[in-house]
Amino acid sequence: MELRSVEELMDLLYAGRHRHALRTAALLRRSRPADKELQLAGLVRGIGPVLCPGDEAAGAGSAAEAVRPLLGERVARLVRADTGPADDDVLRLRQAEEEGRTAAFDAGVLEDWRTVLELVAAGRCRLGAVD
């Protein structure tokens, strides 16, 4: 599946484990406020099980391929983080995911992320350009 719009992505996010995704993205926003692509990688990694129910091994790869045309190569690489070598961004993403499993705080709602998704999808948001 190849996502062509933020609306399609939002539908998948609502269908997935979006509470954990929201906490992960919020934790990444706190630690790296200017890195919108890293934050979105934390948000969208949870669509893998929706795309490939029952096949966790294929989930990250399917999610990465689905978001690549919409959110770009870096987000796709970070979403696929389980299958490649770990760099600082991948390590931070994994740490936020783990912390997001047990963290108890209000991480907002998915609609809070729509504008960031639209900016990155439109190519208007580059690392450090939006805070």
Coordinates of C-alpha atoms in Angstrom, one line a residue:
M1 CA 0.0 0.0 0.0
E2 CA 1.2 3.5 -0.9
L3 CA -0.3 6.4 1.0
R4 CA -1.2 9.4 -1.2
S5 CA -2.7 11.7 1.4
V6 CA -2.5 12.7 5.0
E7 CA -6.2 11.8 5.3
E8 CA -5.4 8.1 4.3
L9 CA -2.5 8.1 6.9
M10 CA -4.8 9.6 9.6
D11 CA -7.3 6.8 8.9
L12 CA -4.6 4.2 9.5
L13 CA -3.4 5.9 12.6
Y14 CA -6.9 5.9 14.1
A15 CA -7.2 2.2 13.2
G16 CA -3.9 1.3 15.0
R17 CA -2.4 1.6 18.5
H18 CA -2.5 5.4 18.4
R19 CA -2.3 6.0 22.2
H20 CA 1.2 4.5 22.2
A21 CA 2.1 6.3 19.0
L22 CA 1.0 9.6 20.5
R23 CA 3.1 9.0 23.6
T24 CA 6.1 8.1 21.5
A25 CA 5.7 11.1 19.3
A26 CA 5.2 13.4 22.3
L27 CA 8.3 12.1 24.0
L28 CA 10.3 12.7 20.8
R29 CA 8.9 16.2 20.6
R30 CA 10.1 16.9 24.1
S31 CA 13.6 15.6 23.5
R32 CA 14.1 16.8 19.9
P33 CA 11.5 19.6 19.4
A34 CA 12.9 20.7 16.0
D35 CA 13.1 17.2 14.4
K36 CA 9.6 16.8 13.0
E37 CA 10.6 13.8 10.9
L38 CA 11.8 11.9 13.9
Q39 CA 8.6 12.7 15.8
L40 CA 6.5 11.6 12.8
A41 CA 8.4 8.3 12.6
G42 CA 7.5 7.6 16.2
L43 CA 3.9 8.5 15.4
V44 CA 3.5 6.3 12.2
R45 CA 5.4 3.2 13.2
G46 CA 2.2 1.9 14.7
I47 CA 0.5 1.5 11.3
G48 CA 2.6 -1.7 10.5
P49 CA 0.2 -4.1 12.4
V50 CA -2.8 -2.4 10.6
L51 CA -1.2 -3.0 7.2
C52 CA 0.0 -6.5 8.0
P53 CA -2.2 -8.0 10.8
G54 CA -0.5 -10.9 12.5
D55 CA 2.8 -10.5 10.7
E56 CA 5.1 -8.3 12.9
A57 CA 8.1 -9.0 10.8
A58 CA 6.6 -7.5 7.8
G59 CA 4.9 -4.6 9.7
A60 CA 7.8 -2.2 9.9
G61 CA 8.8 -2.7 6.3
S62 CA 5.2 -2.3 5.1
A63 CA 4.8 0.9 7.2
A64 CA 8.0 2.3 5.8
E65 CA 7.0 1.7 2.2
A66 CA 3.6 3.1 2.8
V67 CA 4.8 6.4 4.2
R68 CA 7.8 6.9 2.0
P69 CA 6.0 8.7 -0.9
L70 CA 4.1 10.9 1.6
L71 CA 6.6 11.7 4.3
G72 CA 10.0 11.1 2.6
E73 CA 13.0 8.8 2.7
R74 CA 14.2 9.8 6.2
V75 CA 10.9 9.0 7.9
A76 CA 10.7 5.7 6.0
R77 CA 14.2 4.8 7.1
L78 CA 13.4 5.6 10.7
V79 CA 10.1 3.6 10.6
R80 CA 12.1 0.6 9.3
A81 CA 14.5 1.1 12.2
D82 CA 14.2 -2.5 13.4
T83 CA 15.7 -3.9 10.2
G84 CA 18.8 -1.7 9.8
P85 CA 21.9 -0.5 11.8
A86 CA 21.1 1.8 14.7
D87 CA 22.2 5.4 14.5
D88 CA 21.5 8.1 17.2
D89 CA 18.0 8.9 15.7
V90 CA 17.1 5.2 15.7
L91 CA 18.3 4.7 19.2
R92 CA 16.3 7.7 20.4
L93 CA 13.2 6.4 18.6
R94 CA 13.5 3.0 20.2
Q95 CA 14.0 4.6 23.6
A96 CA 10.9 6.8 23.2
E97 CA 8.9 3.7 22.1
E98 CA 9.9 1.8 25.1
E99 CA 9.3 4.7 27.5
G100 CA 5.9 5.3 25.7
R101 CA 4.7 1.9 26.7
T102 CA 4.7 2.7 30.4
A103 CA 4.6 6.5 30.5
A104 CA 1.4 7.9 32.0
F105 CA 0.7 11.4 30.7
D106 CA -1.7 13.2 28.4
A107 CA -0.1 13.0 24.9
G108 CA -3.0 14.8 23.2
V109 CA -5.0 13.5 20.3
L110 CA -4.1 12.5 16.7
E111 CA -5.6 15.7 15.3
D112 CA -2.8 17.6 17.1
W113 CA -0.4 16.1 14.6
R114 CA -2.3 16.7 11.3
T115 CA -0.6 20.1 10.6
V116 CA 2.9 18.6 11.2
L117 CA 2.0 15.7 8.9
E118 CA 0.8 18.1 6.2
L119 CA 3.9 20.3 6.5
V120 CA 6.2 17.3 6.1
A121 CA 4.1 15.8 3.3
A122 CA 4.2 19.1 1.5
G123 CA 8.0 19.3 1.8
R124 CA 7.8 22.6 3.7
C125 CA 9.2 21.3 6.9
R126 CA 13.0 20.6 7.0
L127 CA 15.0 19.7 10.0
G128 CA 15.0 22.6 12.3
A129 CA 12.7 24.8 10.2
V130 CA 9.6 24.4 12.3
D131 CA 9.6 24.4 16.1

